[in-house]
Amino acid sequence: MTSKSHRNTSPLRMLRSATLLYASCYCSSAISTMQYSFATRPASASFVSTISRTYCRRKRVMRSITSLASSTSNTSTRDDLNINNNNELYQHRIKTLRQNSKLSLAPMMEYTDRHFRHLIRLISDKTLLYTEMVAANAIVHERDGALSSDSGKLNSNYLLRFLGQGHNNEGASVLQLGGSDPDQLYIAAKTVYEFHQLHTRQWLQLSELDERDPPVFCDYTALNLNCGCPSSKVAGKGCFGAALMSEPELVRQLTTSMHEGCQGTMPVTVKCRIGTDDGYIFTRDQYMQRSEEEEYQALKNFVLTVADGGIVTDFQIHARIAVLSKGYSPADNRKVPPLRYHHVKRLADECPELNISLNGGVDTLLGVERELDDCNALDGVMVGRGFAANPWSFAMADEVLYSRHEIDCHDHVGVKNRIEVLEAYGRHADFEEELWDPVKVRRFITKAISPLFAGEPNAKRFRIALDEIAGLPKQIMKQQTNGVTVREAMHGQPPLSELIMEAAVKHLSEDALYRSPKDSYEKMLWEHEQKEQKHIFVNSATGDNATSLIKEWQESRKEEELRNANENAI
């Protein structure tokens, strides 16, 4: 679609817009190179020096280009320039969204935080990462504290826990927002936009490469509106999530507010269900007797009504209804209502102008392959519990789902094994502990890697060791006298990265530590074939082994909740 801002554009204005776009891309390339390099390899002195020279050289280019663009300011208004730049940024992000949508990490509360997303990015360059849902009213509340009283500028420290991506470039990622108030969602989206602008200015103001204190990223590819969460806290008291499926016109208004809040720089997408139990009391027997055609038409009407605003073209659809009238938990809503993939696939077939991704019940890479092969109109598959239970099983996702020309070989640097993943993650862990209170943050850091060796011998011992490591800072603080700070108490303790590596080497076999993604994938294929040869029914979307791992993961979640409750009681 041609934007009005591109019509009757003078050559001088086009030159200025193009130079700024080139500058932005050039500088972003330098930033991405540095962040990815620090995340995936040791930062030797020579390596840091090389990257520093590259960054400073690109920074000088950036300054000269922006100076050239500024010299033409008399011929164009700043507002016109912003329109052009915002449109270019939007086009770049929508392209990134399209190129990385075949497999996405589903948003999961208390799981898809920046630590777990960092782990998945180390495993896969192409997977589209979704954040936990962030409530718009929480951002609005924190925004007041984030605004400096003297200058009126944003203080990023107030917003890190809501919007920060950490100090590594996440690549293709989506921030999910929750809310039903257009004004709050507008302010939330505006805050994301301003936070990104703040981060960009911080990078441009760096006089030299500072590995210890780079700015926090807030460079999301897209925003997503939660219209699928069935939790009573969200869809009940909060009156958003899946409850919004009954009000498609409101959803269209909400997405428009998000689009306007981010100045049109970010695609806005919607995650929803195939419907809800609005208008009747759900029982499984009654549900099976209801008209599937009416259910499908209601879904299609919701999607087309939202898309009619011209803002939303991407939908991630969980192929179950959300039961809101019976107080079902999110777990019940994943088990009781049956999956109806055919609704989502039919919608993808009948609405080729939209980008439709399937969610629900697919927990393995084999399952993702099967669903994409079964329906060419599908643009992607979203996986949640499968990633959370066994992230390494998706280590070959880039090679399996994308052709060679779809993977940028220059940027694609896949890990060789899980020992490399732990080494890279260890650098992230140490950096996070330097920034935050180890008593509070360490458990989140170790939690993210606890399922990395799922299904391997002694994986449970490794998880127990991580749990003990997570509790060390709190134990150390209990032994201190009043007035001793966490930093003082932790002085002389081994870095977290060292403790993680020691636990892995102690409890896990060399085969588990050094097996390549390809060998792990072939092992999974062999196990699948063996089960088929023995005439054991295997659902390739979930798989027997995947199901058992998910159950094990769910049990560990309950144990963790009980442990946290006991700690809080103490």
Coordinates of C-alpha atoms in Angstrom, one line a residue:
M1 CA 0.0 0.0 0.0
T2 CA 1.4 3.4 -1.0
S3 CA 1.4 5.9 1.9
K4 CA 0.2 9.4 1.2
S5 CA 3.5 10.7 2.6
H6 CA 5.3 9.2 -0.4
R7 CA 3.2 11.1 -3.0
N8 CA 4.5 14.3 -4.6
T9 CA 7.7 13.9 -2.6
S10 CA 10.5 16.3 -3.6
P11 CA 13.9 14.7 -4.5
L12 CA 15.5 16.7 -1.6
R13 CA 13.1 15.4 0.9
M14 CA 13.6 11.9 -0.4
L15 CA 17.4 12.3 -0.1
R16 CA 17.0 13.4 3.5
S17 CA 14.7 10.6 4.4
A18 CA 16.9 8.0 2.6
T19 CA 20.1 9.2 4.3
L20 CA 18.5 9.0 7.8
L21 CA 17.1 5.5 7.0
Y22 CA 20.5 4.4 5.9
A23 CA 22.1 5.9 9.0
S24 CA 19.6 4.1 11.2
C25 CA 20.1 0.8 9.5
Y26 CA 23.9 1.2 9.6
C27 CA 24.0 2.1 13.2
S28 CA 21.6 -0.7 14.1
S29 CA 23.8 -3.2 12.3
A30 CA 26.8 -2.1 14.4
I31 CA 24.7 -2.4 17.6
S32 CA 23.3 -5.8 16.7
T33 CA 26.8 -7.1 15.8
M34 CA 28.2 -6.0 19.1
Q35 CA 25.4 -7.4 21.2
Y36 CA 25.2 -10.7 19.4
S37 CA 29.0 -11.1 19.5
F38 CA 29.1 -10.4 23.3
A39 CA 26.3 -12.9 23.8
T40 CA 27.9 -15.7 21.8
R41 CA 31.6 -15.6 22.3
P42 CA 34.2 -14.6 24.9
A43 CA 35.1 -10.9 24.8
S44 CA 38.8 -11.0 24.4
A45 CA 40.8 -7.7 24.4
S46 CA 41.5 -7.9 20.7
F47 CA 37.9 -8.7 19.9
V48 CA 36.6 -5.8 22.0
S49 CA 39.1 -3.5 20.3
T50 CA 38.0 -4.6 16.8
I51 CA 34.3 -4.2 17.7
S52 CA 35.0 -0.9 19.3
R53 CA 36.8 0.4 16.1
T54 CA 33.9 -0.8 14.0
Y55 CA 31.3 0.8 16.2
C56 CA 33.2 4.1 16.4
R57 CA 33.7 4.1 12.6
R58 CA 30.0 3.5 12.0
K59 CA 29.1 6.1 14.6
R60 CA 31.2 8.7 12.7
V61 CA 29.3 7.7 9.6
M62 CA 26.0 8.1 11.4
R63 CA 26.9 11.6 12.6
S64 CA 28.0 12.7 9.2
I65 CA 24.9 11.3 7.5
T66 CA 22.6 12.9 10.1
S67 CA 24.5 16.2 9.6
L68 CA 23.9 15.9 5.9
A69 CA 20.2 15.3 6.5
S70 CA 19.9 18.2 8.9
S71 CA 21.4 20.5 6.4
T72 CA 18.3 20.1 4.2
S73 CA 15.9 21.0 7.1
N74 CA 14.9 24.3 5.5
T75 CA 13.1 22.4 2.7
S76 CA 11.0 20.1 4.8
T77 CA 9.2 20.2 8.0
R78 CA 10.2 17.9 10.9
D79 CA 6.7 16.3 11.0
D80 CA 7.0 15.3 7.3
L81 CA 10.3 13.7 8.0
N82 CA 9.0 11.8 11.0
I83 CA 6.1 10.5 8.8
N84 CA 8.6 9.2 6.2
N85 CA 11.0 7.7 8.8
N86 CA 8.1 6.1 10.7
N87 CA 6.8 4.5 7.6
E88 CA 10.2 3.1 6.7
L89 CA 10.6 1.7 10.2
Y90 CA 7.2 0.1 10.0
Q91 CA 8.0 -1.5 6.6
H92 CA 11.3 -2.8 8.0
R93 CA 9.5 -4.3 11.0
I94 CA 6.6 -5.8 9.1
K95 CA 9.2 -7.5 6.8
T96 CA 11.0 -8.9 9.9
L97 CA 7.7 -10.2 11.2
R98 CA 6.8 -11.9 8.0
Q99 CA 10.3 -13.5 7.7
N100 CA 10.3 -15.0 11.2
S101 CA 6.7 -16.2 11.7
K102 CA 6.9 -19.9 10.9
L103 CA 7.6 -20.7 14.5
S104 CA 6.9 -18.5 17.4
L105 CA 7.3 -18.7 21.2
A106 CA 3.9 -18.3 22.8
P107 CA 3.4 -15.7 25.5
M108 CA 3.4 -17.4 28.9
M109 CA 3.1 -15.6 32.2
E110 CA 6.0 -16.1 34.5
Y111 CA 7.9 -18.0 31.8
T112 CA 8.7 -15.9 28.7
D113 CA 10.6 -13.3 30.5
R114 CA 13.8 -11.8 29.1
H115 CA 15.9 -14.6 30.5
F116 CA 14.0 -17.4 28.8
R117 CA 13.7 -15.4 25.6
H118 CA 17.5 -15.0 25.7
L119 CA 17.9 -18.7 26.0
I120 CA 15.6 -19.4 23.0
R121 CA 17.4 -16.8 20.9
L122 CA 20.7 -18.6 21.6
I123 CA 19.1 -21.8 20.3
S124 CA 17.2 -20.3 17.3
D125 CA 17.9 -17.2 15.3
K126 CA 14.6 -17.2 13.5
T127 CA 12.0 -18.0 16.2
L128 CA 9.6 -15.1 16.8
L129 CA 9.7 -14.4 20.6
Y130 CA 6.6 -13.2 22.5
T131 CA 6.9 -11.6 25.9
E132 CA 4.7 -12.3 28.9
M133 CA 1.6 -10.2 28.8
V134 CA 2.1 -6.7 30.2
A135 CA -1.0 -5.0 31.5
A136 CA -1.4 -1.5 29.9
N137 CA -2.6 0.0 33.2
A138 CA 0.6 -1.2 34.9
I139 CA 2.7 0.7 32.3
V140 CA 0.5 3.8 32.7
H141 CA 1.0 3.6 36.5
E142 CA 4.8 3.3 36.2
R143 CA 5.0 5.9 33.5
D144 CA 4.4 8.7 36.1
G145 CA 7.4 7.5 38.1
A146 CA 9.5 7.2 34.9
L147 CA 9.0 10.8 34.0
S148 CA 11.7 12.9 35.6
S149 CA 10.2 15.8 37.5
D150 CA 12.9 18.3 36.4
S151 CA 13.2 17.5 32.7
G152 CA 10.0 15.6 31.9
K153 CA 12.2 12.9 30.2
L154 CA 11.7 9.2 30.6
N155 CA 13.9 7.5 33.3
S156 CA 14.4 4.0 31.9
N157 CA 15.0 2.5 35.3
Y158 CA 11.4 2.7 36.2
L159 CA 10.3 0.7 33.1
L160 CA 13.0 -2.0 32.9
R161 CA 10.9 -4.7 34.6
F162 CA 8.0 -4.1 32.2
L163 CA 9.6 -3.3 28.9
G164 CA 13.3 -4.0 29.0
Q165 CA 14.7 -6.7 26.8
G166 CA 18.0 -6.8 28.6
H167 CA 21.4 -5.9 27.1
N168 CA 21.3 -8.2 24.1
N169 CA 19.5 -7.7 20.8
E170 CA 16.5 -10.1 20.9
G171 CA 15.9 -10.0 17.1
A172 CA 12.4 -10.7 16.0
S173 CA 10.2 -10.2 19.1
V174 CA 6.7 -9.1 20.0
L175 CA 5.5 -7.3 23.1
Q176 CA 2.1 -8.5 24.2
L177 CA -0.2 -5.9 25.9
G178 CA -3.3 -6.5 27.8
G179 CA -6.2 -4.0 28.4
S180 CA -9.6 -2.8 27.3
D181 CA -9.1 0.9 27.7
P182 CA -8.1 2.7 24.4
D183 CA -6.5 5.6 26.3
Q184 CA -4.4 3.3 28.4
L185 CA -3.3 1.2 25.4
Y186 CA -2.4 4.4 23.6
I187 CA -0.2 5.5 26.5
A188 CA 1.4 2.1 26.8
A189 CA 2.3 1.9 23.1
K190 CA 3.6 5.5 23.2
T191 CA 5.8 4.6 26.2
V192 CA 7.2 1.6 24.2
Y193 CA 7.9 4.0 21.3
E194 CA 9.6 6.6 23.6
F195 CA 11.6 4.0 25.4
H196 CA 13.0 2.7 22.1
Q197 CA 13.8 6.3 21.1
L198 CA 15.6 6.8 24.5
H199 CA 17.6 3.6 23.8
T200 CA 18.6 4.8 20.4
R201 CA 19.7 8.2 21.7
Q202 CA 21.8 6.5 24.4
W203 CA 23.6 4.4 21.8
L204 CA 24.3 7.5 19.7
Q205 CA 25.6 9.4 22.7
L206 CA 28.2 6.7 23.6
S207 CA 31.7 8.1 23.1
E208 CA 33.3 4.7 23.2
L209 CA 32.3 1.1 23.6
D210 CA 31.4 0.3 27.2
E211 CA 30.9 -3.4 27.6
R212 CA 30.0 -2.9 31.3
D213 CA 27.1 -0.5 30.9
P214 CA 25.3 -0.6 27.5
P215 CA 21.8 0.7 27.4
V216 CA 18.8 -1.6 27.8
F217 CA 17.1 -2.7 24.6
C218 CA 13.4 -2.0 23.9
D219 CA 13.4 -2.7 20.2
Y220 CA 10.3 -4.9 19.6
T221 CA 9.3 -5.9 16.1
A222 CA 5.6 -5.7 16.8
L223 CA 2.9 -5.1 19.5
N224 CA 0.3 -7.7 20.2
L225 CA -3.1 -7.4 21.9
N226 CA -4.2 -10.2 24.1
C227 CA -7.7 -11.4 23.2
G228 CA -7.2 -15.0 24.2
C229 CA -6.3 -15.3 27.8
P230 CA -9.1 -17.1 29.7
S231 CA -7.8 -16.4 33.2
S232 CA -10.5 -15.1 35.6
K233 CA -8.1 -12.3 36.7
V234 CA -7.8 -11.2 33.0
A235 CA -11.1 -12.1 31.3
G236 CA -13.2 -11.7 34.5
K237 CA -12.1 -8.9 36.8
G238 CA -9.9 -7.4 34.1
C239 CA -12.5 -7.5 31.4
F240 CA -9.9 -8.1 28.7
G241 CA -8.1 -11.1 27.3
A242 CA -10.6 -13.6 25.8
A243 CA -13.5 -11.5 27.0
L244 CA -12.7 -9.0 24.2
M245 CA -13.8 -11.6 21.6
S246 CA -17.4 -10.6 22.3
E247 CA -16.6 -7.0 21.3
P248 CA -14.7 -7.0 17.9
E249 CA -15.5 -3.3 17.3
L250 CA -13.8 -2.4 20.6
V251 CA -10.8 -4.6 19.7
R252 CA -10.5 -2.6 16.4
Q253 CA -10.6 0.6 18.4
L254 CA -8.0 -0.7 20.8
T255 CA -5.6 -1.8 18.1
T256 CA -6.0 1.6 16.4
S257 CA -5.0 3.3 19.7
M258 CA -1.9 1.1 19.9
H259 CA -1.0 1.9 16.3
E260 CA -1.4 5.7 17.0
G261 CA 0.5 5.4 20.3
C262 CA 3.6 3.9 18.7
Q263 CA 3.4 6.6 15.9
G264 CA 2.7 3.9 13.3
T265 CA 6.2 2.5 13.7
M266 CA 5.2 -1.0 14.8
P267 CA 2.8 -3.7 13.4
V268 CA -0.1 -4.4 15.7
T269 CA -1.2 -8.1 15.9
V270 CA -3.9 -9.9 17.8
K271 CA -3.8 -13.2 19.6
C272 CA -7.3 -14.8 20.2
R273 CA -9.2 -18.0 20.5
I274 CA -11.7 -19.5 18.0
G275 CA -14.5 -18.2 20.3
T276 CA -15.9 -18.2 23.8
D277 CA -18.9 -19.7 25.7
D278 CA -20.6 -16.3 25.6
G279 CA -24.4 -16.9 25.4
Y280 CA -24.6 -20.4 26.8
I281 CA -23.4 -22.6 29.7
F282 CA -20.5 -24.8 28.6
T283 CA -20.6 -28.6 28.9
R284 CA -18.5 -30.8 26.7
D285 CA -21.6 -32.7 25.5
Q286 CA -23.6 -29.6 24.7
Y287 CA -20.6 -28.0 23.0
M288 CA -20.1 -31.0 20.7
Q289 CA -23.8 -30.7 19.6
R290 CA -23.5 -27.0 18.7
S291 CA -23.1 -25.9 15.1
E292 CA -19.5 -25.8 14.1
E293 CA -20.4 -23.6 11.1
E294 CA -21.9 -20.9 13.4
E295 CA -18.8 -21.1 15.5
Y296 CA -16.5 -20.6 12.5
Q297 CA -18.6 -17.8 11.1
A298 CA -18.4 -16.0 14.5
L299 CA -14.6 -16.4 14.4
K300 CA -14.4 -15.1 10.9
N301 CA -16.6 -12.1 11.7
F302 CA -14.4 -11.2 14.7
V303 CA -11.2 -11.4 12.6
L304 CA -12.6 -9.5 9.6
T305 CA -14.2 -6.8 11.9
V306 CA -10.8 -6.2 13.6
A307 CA -8.9 -6.3 10.3
D308 CA -11.4 -3.9 8.7
G309 CA -9.6 -1.0 10.5
G310 CA -6.6 -1.5 8.2
I311 CA -4.3 -1.8 11.2
V312 CA -4.2 -5.5 12.0
T313 CA -3.3 -8.1 9.4
D314 CA -1.7 -10.8 11.6
F315 CA -3.7 -13.1 13.9
Q316 CA -2.4 -15.9 16.2
I317 CA -5.4 -18.1 16.9
H318 CA -5.6 -20.7 19.7
A319 CA -7.8 -23.5 18.2
R320 CA -10.0 -23.9 21.3
I321 CA -12.8 -21.8 22.7
A322 CA -12.3 -20.0 26.0
V323 CA -14.7 -21.1 28.7
L324 CA -15.3 -18.0 30.8
S325 CA -18.6 -18.8 32.6
K326 CA -17.5 -21.7 34.8
G327 CA -14.4 -20.4 36.5
Y328 CA -12.1 -22.7 34.5
S329 CA -8.4 -22.2 35.1
P330 CA -6.1 -21.6 32.2
A331 CA -5.0 -25.3 32.5
D332 CA -8.6 -26.4 32.3
N333 CA -9.1 -24.2 29.2
R334 CA -6.1 -26.0 27.6
K335 CA -7.6 -29.5 28.3
V336 CA -11.4 -29.5 28.3
P337 CA -12.5 -27.7 25.1
P338 CA -11.5 -29.7 22.1
L339 CA -9.1 -28.5 19.5
R340 CA -10.5 -27.5 16.1
Y341 CA -7.6 -26.8 13.9
H342 CA -9.9 -26.9 10.8
H343 CA -11.4 -23.6 11.8
V344 CA -8.0 -21.8 11.8
K345 CA -6.9 -23.5 8.6
R346 CA -10.1 -22.7 6.8
L347 CA -9.8 -19.1 7.9
A348 CA -6.2 -19.0 6.5
D349 CA -7.5 -20.5 3.2
E350 CA -10.5 -18.1 2.9
C351 CA -8.5 -14.9 3.9
P352 CA -5.2 -15.0 2.1
E353 CA -4.8 -11.3 2.6
L354 CA -4.3 -12.0 6.3
N355 CA -1.4 -13.7 8.1
I356 CA -2.8 -16.5 10.3
S357 CA -0.8 -18.6 12.8
L358 CA -2.0 -21.7 14.6
N359 CA -1.7 -22.1 18.3
G360 CA -2.8 -24.9 20.7
G361 CA -1.7 -28.5 21.2
V362 CA 1.4 -28.4 19.1
D363 CA 4.4 -29.1 21.3
T364 CA 7.1 -30.5 19.0
L365 CA 9.1 -29.5 16.0
L366 CA 7.7 -32.5 14.1
G367 CA 4.2 -31.2 15.0
V368 CA 5.0 -27.7 13.6
E369 CA 6.3 -29.3 10.4
R370 CA 3.1 -31.4 10.1
E371 CA 0.7 -28.5 10.5
L372 CA 2.5 -26.2 8.1
D373 CA 2.7 -29.0 5.5
D374 CA -1.0 -29.8 6.0
C375 CA -2.1 -26.2 5.2
N376 CA 0.1 -24.1 3.0
A377 CA -2.1 -21.1 3.7
L378 CA -0.9 -21.1 7.4
D379 CA 1.8 -18.5 8.0
G380 CA 3.1 -20.1 11.2
V381 CA 2.6 -22.2 14.3
M382 CA 2.9 -20.9 17.9
V383 CA 4.3 -23.2 20.6
G384 CA 4.2 -22.6 24.3
R385 CA 4.5 -25.6 26.7
G386 CA 6.7 -27.5 24.3
F387 CA 9.3 -24.8 24.4
A388 CA 9.0 -24.4 28.2
A389 CA 9.3 -28.2 28.8
N390 CA 12.1 -29.0 26.3
P391 CA 13.7 -25.9 24.5
W392 CA 16.6 -27.9 23.0
S393 CA 14.2 -30.0 21.0
F394 CA 13.7 -26.9 18.8
A395 CA 17.4 -26.3 18.2
M396 CA 17.1 -27.4 14.5
A397 CA 14.0 -25.3 13.9
D398 CA 15.8 -22.8 11.6
E399 CA 17.3 -25.5 9.4
V400 CA 14.1 -27.6 9.3
L401 CA 11.5 -24.8 8.7
Y402 CA 13.4 -22.4 6.6
S403 CA 15.2 -22.9 3.3
R404 CA 18.9 -22.0 2.9
H405 CA 18.1 -18.7 1.2
E406 CA 15.7 -17.7 3.9
I407 CA 18.5 -17.8 6.5
D408 CA 21.0 -15.0 6.3
C409 CA 24.2 -17.1 6.4
H410 CA 26.2 -14.0 7.2
D411 CA 24.3 -13.5 10.5
H412 CA 23.3 -17.1 11.3
V413 CA 25.7 -18.5 13.8
G414 CA 24.1 -21.6 15.3
V415 CA 25.3 -23.1 18.5
K416 CA 27.2 -26.3 18.2
N417 CA 26.0 -27.9 21.5
R418 CA 24.5 -27.2 24.9
I419 CA 27.8 -26.5 26.5
E420 CA 28.1 -23.5 24.2
V421 CA 24.6 -22.4 25.1
L422 CA 25.5 -22.5 28.8
E423 CA 28.7 -20.5 28.1
A424 CA 26.8 -17.8 26.3
Y425 CA 24.0 -17.8 28.8
G426 CA 26.5 -17.5 31.6
R427 CA 27.6 -14.2 30.3
H428 CA 24.0 -13.0 30.4
A429 CA 23.6 -14.4 33.9
D430 CA 26.7 -12.5 35.3
F431 CA 25.6 -9.3 33.6
E432 CA 22.1 -9.5 35.1
E433 CA 23.5 -10.1 38.6
E434 CA 25.7 -7.1 38.3
L435 CA 22.6 -4.9 37.6
W436 CA 20.1 -6.4 39.9
D437 CA 19.8 -7.8 43.5
P438 CA 21.0 -11.4 43.3
V439 CA 18.6 -12.4 46.1
K440 CA 15.7 -11.5 43.8
V441 CA 16.9 -12.1 40.3
R442 CA 19.0 -15.2 40.5
R443 CA 16.0 -17.6 40.7
F444 CA 14.6 -16.1 37.5
I445 CA 17.9 -16.5 35.8
T446 CA 18.4 -20.2 36.7
K447 CA 14.7 -21.0 36.2
A448 CA 15.1 -20.2 32.5
I449 CA 17.7 -22.9 31.8
S450 CA 16.3 -25.6 34.1
P451 CA 14.6 -27.5 31.2
L452 CA 17.5 -27.2 28.8
F453 CA 18.5 -30.9 29.4
A454 CA 14.9 -32.3 29.6
G455 CA 14.9 -36.0 28.9
E456 CA 18.6 -36.5 29.5
P457 CA 20.0 -38.8 32.3
N458 CA 20.4 -36.8 35.6
A459 CA 18.5 -33.8 34.2
K460 CA 16.5 -33.7 37.5
R461 CA 19.8 -33.6 39.5
F462 CA 20.9 -30.6 37.4
R463 CA 17.6 -28.9 38.1
I464 CA 18.0 -29.5 41.8
A465 CA 21.5 -28.1 41.7
L466 CA 20.2 -25.0 39.9
D467 CA 17.6 -24.6 42.6
E468 CA 20.3 -24.8 45.3
I469 CA 22.4 -22.2 43.4
A470 CA 19.3 -19.9 43.2
G471 CA 18.9 -19.9 46.9
L472 CA 22.5 -19.2 47.8
P473 CA 22.3 -15.3 47.9
K474 CA 19.3 -15.5 50.3
Q475 CA 21.1 -18.0 52.6
I476 CA 24.2 -15.8 52.6
M477 CA 22.2 -12.7 53.5
K478 CA 20.6 -14.5 56.4
Q479 CA 24.0 -15.1 57.9
Q480 CA 25.0 -11.4 57.8
T481 CA 24.6 -8.8 60.4
N482 CA 22.4 -5.7 59.9
G483 CA 23.7 -3.1 57.6
V484 CA 25.6 -5.4 55.3
T485 CA 24.6 -4.9 51.6
V486 CA 24.0 -7.7 49.2
R487 CA 27.2 -6.8 47.2
E488 CA 29.3 -6.9 50.3
A489 CA 27.9 -10.2 51.4
M490 CA 28.4 -11.7 47.9
H491 CA 31.9 -10.5 47.6
G492 CA 34.3 -13.4 47.0
Q493 CA 31.5 -15.7 45.9
P494 CA 32.0 -17.5 42.5
P495 CA 30.2 -15.9 39.6
L496 CA 26.8 -17.4 38.7
S497 CA 28.1 -18.5 35.3
E498 CA 30.8 -20.6 37.0
L499 CA 28.3 -22.2 39.4
I500 CA 26.0 -23.1 36.4
M501 CA 28.8 -24.7 34.4
E502 CA 30.1 -26.7 37.4
A503 CA 26.6 -28.1 38.0
A504 CA 26.2 -29.1 34.4
V505 CA 29.6 -30.8 34.2
K506 CA 29.0 -32.6 37.5
H507 CA 25.6 -34.0 36.8
L508 CA 25.3 -34.4 33.0
S509 CA 27.0 -36.7 30.6
E510 CA 29.4 -35.5 27.8
D511 CA 26.9 -36.8 25.3
A512 CA 24.2 -34.5 26.6
L513 CA 26.6 -31.5 26.9
Y514 CA 28.2 -31.9 23.5
R515 CA 25.6 -33.5 21.3
S516 CA 24.9 -31.2 18.3
P517 CA 21.4 -29.9 17.3
K518 CA 21.5 -32.1 14.2
D519 CA 22.3 -35.3 16.2
S520 CA 19.6 -34.4 18.8
Y521 CA 17.1 -33.9 16.0
E522 CA 18.1 -37.2 14.3
K523 CA 17.8 -39.0 17.6
M524 CA 14.3 -37.6 18.0
L525 CA 13.4 -38.8 14.5
W526 CA 14.8 -42.2 15.2
E527 CA 12.8 -42.5 18.4
H528 CA 9.6 -41.5 16.6
E529 CA 10.2 -44.1 13.9
Q530 CA 10.8 -46.8 16.4
K531 CA 7.5 -46.1 18.1
E532 CA 5.7 -46.2 14.7
Q533 CA 7.3 -49.5 13.8
K534 CA 6.1 -51.0 17.1
H535 CA 2.6 -49.9 16.1
I536 CA 2.3 -47.5 19.0
F537 CA 0.1 -44.6 18.2
V538 CA 2.1 -41.4 18.3
N539 CA 0.6 -38.0 17.8
S540 CA 3.3 -36.1 15.9
A541 CA 1.9 -32.8 17.2
T542 CA 2.7 -33.7 20.8
G543 CA 4.5 -37.1 20.8
D544 CA 4.7 -39.5 23.7
N545 CA 8.0 -38.3 24.9
A546 CA 7.0 -34.6 24.6
T547 CA 3.8 -35.3 26.6
S548 CA 5.8 -37.0 29.4
L549 CA 8.2 -34.1 29.5
I550 CA 5.4 -31.6 29.7
K551 CA 3.9 -33.5 32.6
E552 CA 7.3 -33.5 34.3
W553 CA 7.6 -29.7 33.7
Q554 CA 4.1 -29.2 35.2
E555 CA 5.1 -31.1 38.3
S556 CA 8.2 -29.0 38.7
R557 CA 6.1 -25.9 38.4
K558 CA 3.9 -27.1 41.3
E559 CA 7.0 -27.9 43.4
E560 CA 8.4 -24.4 42.7
E561 CA 5.2 -22.7 43.6
L562 CA 5.1 -24.7 46.9
R563 CA 8.7 -23.8 47.6
N564 CA 8.2 -20.1 46.9
A565 CA 5.1 -20.1 49.2
N566 CA 7.2 -21.7 52.0
E567 CA 10.0 -19.2 51.5
N568 CA 7.5 -16.3 51.6
A569 CA 6.0 -17.7 54.8
I570 CA 9.4 -17.8 56.4

